[in-house]
Every structure is written in structure tokens, then in C-alpha cells.
Amino acid sequence: MSAGTRHHARKRFGQHFLTDTALIDDIVRAIDPRPGQPLVEIGPGLGALTLPVLARCEHLTVIELDRDLAARLRKRGDVDVVEADVLTVDFGALAERLGGAPRVIGNLPYNISSPILFHLLPWADRVEDQHFMLQKEVVDRMAATPGHKAYGRLSVMLQWRYHIESLLDVPPEAFDPPPRVDSAVVRMVPWPQPVALDLGRFEQMVQVAFSQRRKLLRHSLGRWLDEQGFAGSFDLQRRAEEVPVAEYVALAQVLPTA
């Protein structure tokens, strides 16, 4: 790219462009894209992942909000561009258009990474798998186990629906401009037969449980369960971070109908 066409990272989009070629190779190997697979990349940026992935899979759909980057990508014949905020994209409709469950990849904007993860959650049954680069702190929270200080709402909500695996740590110097935090690559594979529950109620319940992390659950979740008319038994003499995902899921299943 010549100096005259250089694209400057836009802070409002949370742009940090991956430039470490060895790390890019490691990430692409972990994704293992293959011809014929429907692949969707969120926030392709300058194509650091896009191009090596295309070399393996031959075609790619990308979601890009930055109109200059979207226009640049449209010049390629092997890329379909969805110019939109990813938080407005219907992944169910996108899967239908692609003719199958897509594999979703991307270096997610760190300022909206959690909202993107929650936006994708209702469509987990329409997605093959997800590989994302995120702030390492977020990946640690996603993969955390009960009793760990990183275990929280994000851990419970995502582990109910996905098998989560932290794959690679990525230092700030792998980017231009370097972020002020460490990054990591995570793999998310939807469970083939997740426990059925009311997602909205589950999310509300988990949010209440972790609203007062330092206190016993009887001060937060206990009061909420009383308001719901819950007559069952649940050990509320614990802190939210001590309760396994399976117990939160089981509780959500027996909540009275709203």
C-alpha cells in the first residue's frame, strides 16, 4: 500500500490492525478454513486475516462498518461485503443466504466486543463455530471456571451455549497502532444440544446474581427469586462466582413462567 492510500485507524471504530505475519499464520492455522465452507469475517480492516483466509477458502463474506474499507474490499471478486454495524446484522438471515451455518471469525473491536458476543448468542444454532481475537481480559472471563476472580456473567452466559477455548496470546506490538492491552484468540464451538431455556429470563437471572459479587446470593438472587414466586430450593449461602454454570442453567429451567 502506498503512503498516499494508507488507511489510518479510526479510534471511534476501535481499529487496531494486526501486522505480525507469524501470528497471523498461527491464527489462520487454528481456524483451518477450507474451500466450500461459508465463512464470515467481522471487521476485516486492512485484510490481515482476510487475505490468508481467502488463500485457503476462496470466498468470504465480510461485515465492515468503515465505508472506506468496505469500498476497498468491494473491488475484489472473491469477497461479499455487508456494509453495516455488526450489531444490526441478522445472522439467521445471513446463514440462510449463505446456504449453511457459517464459520464466523474476526479481530473484534475491543470497545464493543461483549455486545457483539451477546448479539451472536441467539444465533448459536445457526453458526458452525467462532474464532475471535479479543482483549485477553475478556477471553479470560469467557473461559473462567467457578471460584476464579474472572468468572462472572460473561462466563455463565457463554459457557451455557458454547465450548470455549483460549488458543493464543497476542502481545500489543502485533498491532498497528498497538493497543494498551494484551489480546488473545478464542475458539467458540456451539454445543450441539444445549439445554433449552428462556434466554431473556436466563440473562436477567444471571445479571441479578452477579450484581453484588461480594455478597451472598441471598441478598441479590434470593430477593429476585422471591419476586418471581420461586418455591423451589437453591443454595443461596454462596457468592455468585461459586456457582457452576450447570446450576444456573438448572435453576433457569424451573423458574415460574413470567
mmCIF file of C-alpha atoms in Angstrom:
data_model
loop_
_atom_site.group_PDB
_atom_site.id
_atom_site.type_symbol
_atom_site.label_atom_id
_atom_site.label_comp_id
_atom_site.label_asym_id
_atom_site.label_seq_id
_atom_site.Cartn_x
_atom_site.Cartn_y
_atom_site.Cartn_z
ATOM 1 C CA MET A 1 0.000 0.000 0.000
ATOM 2 C CA SER A 2 1.457 3.357 -0.942
ATOM 3 C CA ALA A 3 1.718 6.220 1.535
ATOM 4 C CA GLY A 4 -0.986 8.070 -0.371
ATOM 5 C CA THR A 5 -3.508 5.295 0.142
ATOM 6 C CA ARG A 6 -2.608 4.431 3.715
ATOM 7 C CA HIS A 7 -5.675 3.922 5.886
ATOM 8 C CA HIS A 8 -5.408 5.474 9.337
ATOM 9 C CA ALA A 9 -7.015 3.588 12.213
ATOM 10 C CA ARG A 10 -10.169 5.276 13.432
ATOM 11 C CA LYS A 11 -10.485 5.459 17.188
ATOM 12 C CA ARG A 12 -14.304 5.594 17.102
ATOM 13 C CA PHE A 13 -14.335 2.183 15.404
ATOM 14 C CA GLY A 14 -11.807 0.739 17.878
ATOM 15 C CA GLN A 15 -9.480 -0.114 14.998
ATOM 16 C CA HIS A 16 -6.154 -1.850 15.662
ATOM 17 C CA PHE A 17 -4.698 -3.564 12.603
ATOM 18 C CA LEU A 18 -2.893 -6.888 13.013
ATOM 19 C CA THR A 19 0.549 -6.785 11.369
ATOM 20 C CA ASP A 20 2.575 -9.701 12.830
ATOM 21 C CA THR A 21 2.749 -12.202 9.939
ATOM 22 C CA ALA A 22 3.907 -15.146 12.082
ATOM 23 C CA LEU A 23 0.962 -14.666 14.437
ATOM 24 C CA ILE A 24 -1.419 -14.275 11.513
ATOM 25 C CA ASP A 25 -0.200 -17.636 10.185
ATOM 26 C CA ASP A 26 -0.800 -19.216 13.607
ATOM 27 C CA ILE A 27 -4.332 -17.813 13.757
ATOM 28 C CA VAL A 28 -5.223 -18.975 10.244
ATOM 29 C CA ARG A 29 -3.884 -22.456 11.028
ATOM 30 C CA ALA A 30 -6.058 -22.536 14.169
ATOM 31 C CA ILE A 31 -9.136 -21.524 12.157
ATOM 32 C CA ASP A 32 -8.263 -24.015 9.392
ATOM 33 C CA PRO A 33 -10.577 -22.558 6.703
ATOM 34 C CA ARG A 34 -11.364 -24.849 3.766
ATOM 35 C CA PRO A 35 -12.885 -24.452 0.297
ATOM 36 C CA GLY A 36 -16.659 -24.640 0.231
ATOM 37 C CA GLN A 37 -17.134 -23.563 3.841
ATOM 38 C CA PRO A 38 -19.316 -20.469 4.340
ATOM 39 C CA LEU A 39 -17.085 -18.026 6.230
ATOM 40 C CA VAL A 40 -17.993 -14.632 7.661
ATOM 41 C CA GLU A 41 -15.386 -12.169 8.930
ATOM 42 C CA ILE A 42 -16.384 -9.363 11.281
ATOM 43 C CA GLY A 43 -14.301 -6.208 10.863
ATOM 44 C CA PRO A 44 -11.783 -7.280 8.198
ATOM 45 C CA GLY A 45 -9.930 -3.969 8.384
ATOM 46 C CA LEU A 46 -6.961 -3.958 6.015
ATOM 47 C CA GLY A 47 -7.279 -7.675 5.287
ATOM 48 C CA ALA A 48 -4.576 -9.085 7.585
ATOM 49 C CA LEU A 49 -6.738 -12.168 8.221
ATOM 50 C CA THR A 50 -8.927 -11.809 5.134
ATOM 51 C CA LEU A 51 -6.220 -12.442 2.554
ATOM 52 C CA PRO A 52 -4.577 -15.544 4.081
ATOM 53 C CA VAL A 53 -8.039 -16.991 4.835
ATOM 54 C CA LEU A 54 -9.087 -16.366 1.220
ATOM 55 C CA ALA A 55 -5.987 -18.181 0.042
ATOM 56 C CA ARG A 56 -7.416 -21.280 1.704
ATOM 57 C CA CYS A 57 -11.173 -20.965 1.295
ATOM 58 C CA GLU A 58 -11.506 -18.994 -1.994
ATOM 59 C CA HIS A 59 -14.542 -16.932 -0.925
ATOM 60 C CA LEU A 60 -15.513 -14.875 2.097
ATOM 61 C CA THR A 61 -18.345 -12.677 3.363
ATOM 62 C CA VAL A 62 -17.202 -9.702 5.426
ATOM 63 C CA ILE A 63 -19.051 -7.299 7.718
ATOM 64 C CA GLU A 64 -17.392 -3.869 7.713
ATOM 65 C CA LEU A 65 -18.728 -0.604 9.112
ATOM 66 C CA ASP A 66 -15.928 1.656 7.822
ATOM 67 C CA ARG A 67 -17.135 2.726 4.356
ATOM 68 C CA ASP A 68 -13.620 3.349 3.020
ATOM 69 C CA LEU A 69 -12.506 -0.161 3.940
ATOM 70 C CA ALA A 70 -15.774 -1.604 2.630
ATOM 71 C CA ALA A 71 -15.257 0.151 -0.717
ATOM 72 C CA ARG A 72 -11.715 -1.221 -0.949
ATOM 73 C CA LEU A 73 -12.924 -4.773 -0.297
ATOM 74 C CA ARG A 74 -15.714 -4.483 -2.874
ATOM 75 C CA LYS A 75 -13.096 -4.260 -5.609
ATOM 76 C CA ARG A 76 -12.280 -7.928 -5.021
ATOM 77 C CA GLY A 77 -14.279 -10.593 -6.813
ATOM 78 C CA ASP A 78 -13.913 -13.161 -4.034
ATOM 79 C CA VAL A 79 -15.433 -11.090 -1.215
ATOM 80 C CA ASP A 80 -19.073 -10.240 -0.481
ATOM 81 C CA VAL A 81 -19.281 -7.067 1.612
ATOM 82 C CA VAL A 82 -22.018 -6.369 4.151
ATOM 83 C CA GLU A 83 -21.510 -2.693 4.988
ATOM 84 C CA ALA A 84 -23.169 -2.454 8.377
ATOM 85 C CA ASP A 85 -22.761 -2.282 12.116
ATOM 86 C CA VAL A 86 -22.425 -5.941 13.132
ATOM 87 C CA LEU A 87 -24.875 -5.314 15.991
ATOM 88 C CA THR A 88 -27.613 -4.804 13.378
ATOM 89 C CA VAL A 89 -26.853 -7.927 11.324
ATOM 90 C CA ASP A 90 -29.357 -10.808 11.371
ATOM 91 C CA PHE A 91 -27.072 -13.859 11.407
ATOM 92 C CA GLY A 92 -30.006 -16.194 10.875
ATOM 93 C CA ALA A 93 -30.850 -14.498 7.588
ATOM 94 C CA LEU A 94 -27.155 -14.395 6.690
ATOM 95 C CA ALA A 95 -26.811 -18.154 7.272
ATOM 96 C CA GLU A 96 -29.845 -18.724 5.048
ATOM 97 C CA ARG A 97 -28.338 -16.608 2.291
ATOM 98 C CA LEU A 98 -25.031 -18.482 2.537
ATOM 99 C CA GLY A 99 -26.792 -21.830 2.347
ATOM 100 C CA GLY A 100 -25.448 -23.208 5.608
ATOM 101 C CA ALA A 101 -24.123 -22.480 9.077
ATOM 102 C CA PRO A 102 -21.203 -20.068 8.668
ATOM 103 C CA ARG A 103 -17.897 -20.127 10.473
ATOM 104 C CA VAL A 104 -17.505 -16.639 11.982
ATOM 105 C CA ILE A 105 -14.075 -15.074 12.502
ATOM 106 C CA GLY A 106 -12.678 -11.651 13.281
ATOM 107 C CA ASN A 107 -10.452 -9.278 15.181
ATOM 108 C CA LEU A 108 -13.343 -7.710 17.106
ATOM 109 C CA PRO A 109 -13.347 -4.011 18.040
ATOM 110 C CA TYR A 110 -12.431 -4.084 21.717
ATOM 111 C CA ASN A 111 -14.815 -1.283 22.650
ATOM 112 C CA ILE A 112 -17.880 -3.376 21.680
ATOM 113 C CA SER A 113 -16.615 -6.961 21.916
ATOM 114 C CA SER A 114 -19.003 -8.069 24.690
ATOM 115 C CA PRO A 115 -22.083 -6.617 22.929
ATOM 116 C CA ILE A 116 -21.057 -8.481 19.756
ATOM 117 C CA LEU A 117 -20.740 -11.765 21.674
ATOM 118 C CA PHE A 118 -24.198 -11.278 23.202
ATOM 119 C CA HIS A 119 -25.621 -10.270 19.813
ATOM 120 C CA LEU A 120 -24.410 -13.569 18.318
ATOM 121 C CA LEU A 121 -25.729 -15.690 21.192
ATOM 122 C CA PRO A 122 -29.328 -16.159 19.927
ATOM 123 C CA TRP A 123 -27.967 -17.425 16.584
ATOM 124 C CA ALA A 124 -25.576 -20.014 18.022
ATOM 125 C CA ASP A 125 -27.664 -22.788 16.446
ATOM 126 C CA ARG A 126 -27.086 -21.227 13.011
ATOM 127 C CA VAL A 127 -23.288 -20.969 13.336
ATOM 128 C CA GLU A 128 -20.658 -23.707 12.913
ATOM 129 C CA ASP A 129 -18.009 -22.113 15.129
ATOM 130 C CA GLN A 130 -16.462 -18.741 16.031
ATOM 131 C CA HIS A 131 -12.805 -17.679 16.210
ATOM 132 C CA PHE A 132 -12.207 -14.179 17.562
ATOM 133 C CA MET A 133 -9.337 -12.028 18.667
ATOM 134 C CA LEU A 134 -10.324 -10.114 21.769
ATOM 135 C CA GLN A 135 -8.831 -8.329 24.729
ATOM 136 C CA LYS A 136 -7.137 -11.072 26.795
ATOM 137 C CA GLU A 137 -9.055 -9.998 29.887
ATOM 138 C CA VAL A 138 -12.333 -10.690 28.042
ATOM 139 C CA VAL A 139 -11.145 -14.118 26.858
ATOM 140 C CA ASP A 140 -10.097 -14.939 30.436
ATOM 141 C CA ARG A 141 -13.611 -14.038 31.607
ATOM 142 C CA MET A 142 -15.228 -16.097 28.843
ATOM 143 C CA ALA A 143 -13.254 -19.219 29.759
ATOM 144 C CA ALA A 144 -13.127 -18.765 33.562
ATOM 145 C CA THR A 145 -14.254 -21.523 35.921
ATOM 146 C CA PRO A 146 -16.205 -21.122 39.204
ATOM 147 C CA GLY A 147 -14.146 -19.713 42.056
ATOM 148 C CA HIS A 148 -11.871 -17.755 39.712
ATOM 149 C CA LYS A 149 -11.966 -13.972 40.035
ATOM 150 C CA ALA A 150 -12.619 -13.661 36.274
ATOM 151 C CA TYR A 151 -15.717 -15.903 36.496
ATOM 152 C CA GLY A 152 -18.845 -13.837 36.006
ATOM 153 C CA ARG A 153 -21.885 -13.056 33.893
ATOM 154 C CA LEU A 154 -19.987 -13.424 30.608
ATOM 155 C CA SER A 155 -18.599 -16.832 31.660
ATOM 156 C CA VAL A 156 -22.033 -18.218 32.555
ATOM 157 C CA MET A 157 -23.954 -16.827 29.587
ATOM 158 C CA LEU A 158 -21.443 -18.032 27.000
ATOM 159 C CA GLN A 159 -20.464 -21.369 28.553
ATOM 160 C CA TRP A 160 -24.136 -22.382 28.630
ATOM 161 C CA ARG A 161 -24.115 -22.211 24.824
ATOM 162 C CA TYR A 162 -20.506 -22.779 23.699
ATOM 163 C CA HIS A 163 -17.433 -24.835 24.403
ATOM 164 C CA ILE A 164 -14.829 -22.094 24.873
ATOM 165 C CA GLU A 165 -11.085 -22.491 24.404
ATOM 166 C CA SER A 166 -8.369 -19.843 24.629
ATOM 167 C CA LEU A 167 -5.920 -20.599 21.804
ATOM 168 C CA LEU A 168 -3.225 -17.926 21.529
ATOM 169 C CA ASP A 169 -1.994 -14.897 23.429
ATOM 170 C CA VAL A 170 -1.222 -11.851 21.280
ATOM 171 C CA PRO A 171 1.036 -9.003 22.506
ATOM 172 C CA PRO A 172 0.275 -5.310 21.776
ATOM 173 C CA GLU A 173 3.253 -4.996 19.403
ATOM 174 C CA ALA A 174 1.500 -7.352 16.959
ATOM 175 C CA PHE A 175 -0.808 -4.437 16.038
ATOM 176 C CA ASP A 176 -0.625 -1.011 14.429
ATOM 177 C CA PRO A 177 -1.369 1.079 16.422
ATOM 178 C CA PRO A 178 -0.560 -1.093 19.456
ATOM 179 C CA PRO A 179 -3.484 -1.338 21.909
ATOM 180 C CA ARG A 180 -2.791 -0.711 25.583
ATOM 181 C CA VAL A 181 -3.816 -4.245 26.498
ATOM 182 C CA ASP A 182 -2.832 -7.826 25.733
ATOM 183 C CA SER A 183 -5.037 -9.777 23.336
ATOM 184 C CA ALA A 184 -5.937 -13.423 22.829
ATOM 185 C CA VAL A 185 -7.608 -15.656 20.263
ATOM 186 C CA VAL A 186 -10.589 -17.697 21.407
ATOM 187 C CA ARG A 187 -12.451 -20.604 19.810
ATOM 188 C CA MET A 188 -16.202 -20.905 20.481
ATOM 189 C CA VAL A 189 -17.986 -24.072 19.349
ATOM 190 C CA PRO A 190 -21.761 -24.172 19.962
ATOM 191 C CA TRP A 191 -22.937 -27.162 21.987
ATOM 192 C CA PRO A 192 -24.908 -29.398 19.592
ATOM 193 C CA GLN A 193 -27.801 -29.944 22.020
ATOM 194 C CA PRO A 194 -27.875 -27.124 24.584
ATOM 195 C CA VAL A 195 -30.323 -27.116 27.455
ATOM 196 C CA ALA A 196 -33.457 -25.267 26.302
ATOM 197 C CA LEU A 197 -34.366 -22.206 28.342
ATOM 198 C CA ASP A 198 -35.821 -18.714 28.074
ATOM 199 C CA LEU A 199 -32.722 -16.706 27.079
ATOM 200 C CA GLY A 200 -34.124 -13.366 28.254
ATOM 201 C CA ARG A 201 -35.039 -14.709 31.694
ATOM 202 C CA PHE A 202 -31.724 -16.539 31.989
ATOM 203 C CA GLU A 203 -29.813 -13.370 31.161
ATOM 204 C CA GLN A 204 -31.813 -11.376 33.708
ATOM 205 C CA MET A 205 -31.275 -14.013 36.400
ATOM 206 C CA VAL A 206 -27.506 -14.180 35.824
ATOM 207 C CA GLN A 207 -27.222 -10.390 35.778
ATOM 208 C CA VAL A 208 -29.015 -10.167 39.138
ATOM 209 C CA ALA A 209 -26.838 -12.924 40.604
ATOM 210 C CA PHE A 210 -23.605 -11.096 39.766
ATOM 211 C CA SER A 211 -24.903 -7.610 40.621
ATOM 212 C CA GLN A 212 -23.415 -7.857 44.143
ATOM 213 C CA ARG A 213 -20.415 -10.131 43.709
ATOM 214 C CA ARG A 214 -19.038 -9.638 47.227
ATOM 215 C CA LYS A 215 -22.294 -10.554 48.975
ATOM 216 C CA LEU A 216 -24.029 -13.893 49.403
ATOM 217 C CA LEU A 217 -26.653 -14.671 46.778
ATOM 218 C CA ARG A 218 -29.493 -14.355 49.287
ATOM 219 C CA HIS A 219 -29.008 -10.568 49.117
ATOM 220 C CA SER A 220 -29.418 -10.402 45.333
ATOM 221 C CA LEU A 221 -30.644 -13.555 43.605
ATOM 222 C CA GLY A 222 -32.654 -14.615 46.649
ATOM 223 C CA ARG A 223 -34.784 -11.478 46.580
ATOM 224 C CA TRP A 224 -35.251 -11.765 42.822
ATOM 225 C CA LEU A 225 -36.362 -15.407 43.112
ATOM 226 C CA ASP A 226 -38.913 -14.398 45.754
ATOM 227 C CA GLU A 227 -40.265 -11.746 43.380
ATOM 228 C CA GLN A 228 -40.610 -14.415 40.678
ATOM 229 C CA GLY A 229 -42.630 -16.649 43.008
ATOM 230 C CA PHE A 230 -39.945 -19.347 43.029
ATOM 231 C CA ALA A 231 -40.876 -22.031 45.568
ATOM 232 C CA GLY A 232 -38.030 -24.479 44.933
ATOM 233 C CA SER A 233 -34.716 -24.888 46.715
ATOM 234 C CA PHE A 234 -31.396 -23.318 45.755
ATOM 235 C CA ASP A 235 -28.342 -22.790 47.948
ATOM 236 C CA LEU A 236 -28.172 -19.023 48.359
ATOM 237 C CA GLN A 237 -25.467 -19.149 51.042
ATOM 238 C CA ARG A 238 -22.824 -18.800 48.326
ATOM 239 C CA ARG A 239 -21.402 -15.971 46.282
ATOM 240 C CA ALA A 240 -22.323 -15.820 42.604
ATOM 241 C CA GLU A 241 -18.814 -16.775 41.496
ATOM 242 C CA GLU A 242 -19.012 -20.085 43.410
ATOM 243 C CA VAL A 243 -21.991 -21.468 41.456
ATOM 244 C CA PRO A 244 -21.229 -23.663 38.414
ATOM 245 C CA VAL A 245 -22.818 -22.887 35.047
ATOM 246 C CA ALA A 246 -24.860 -26.103 35.179
ATOM 247 C CA GLU A 247 -26.551 -24.981 38.428
ATOM 248 C CA TYR A 248 -27.532 -21.602 36.959
ATOM 249 C CA VAL A 249 -28.928 -23.392 33.902
ATOM 250 C CA ALA A 250 -30.882 -25.878 36.038
ATOM 251 C CA LEU A 251 -32.342 -23.014 38.084
ATOM 252 C CA ALA A 252 -33.378 -21.140 34.942
ATOM 253 C CA GLN A 253 -35.252 -24.223 33.753
ATOM 254 C CA VAL A 254 -37.512 -24.381 36.835
ATOM 255 C CA LEU A 255 -38.296 -20.673 37.140
ATOM 256 C CA PRO A 256 -42.024 -19.887 37.210
ATOM 257 C CA THR A 257 -43.317 -18.615 33.873
ATOM 258 C CA ALA A 258 -43.096 -14.827 33.691
#
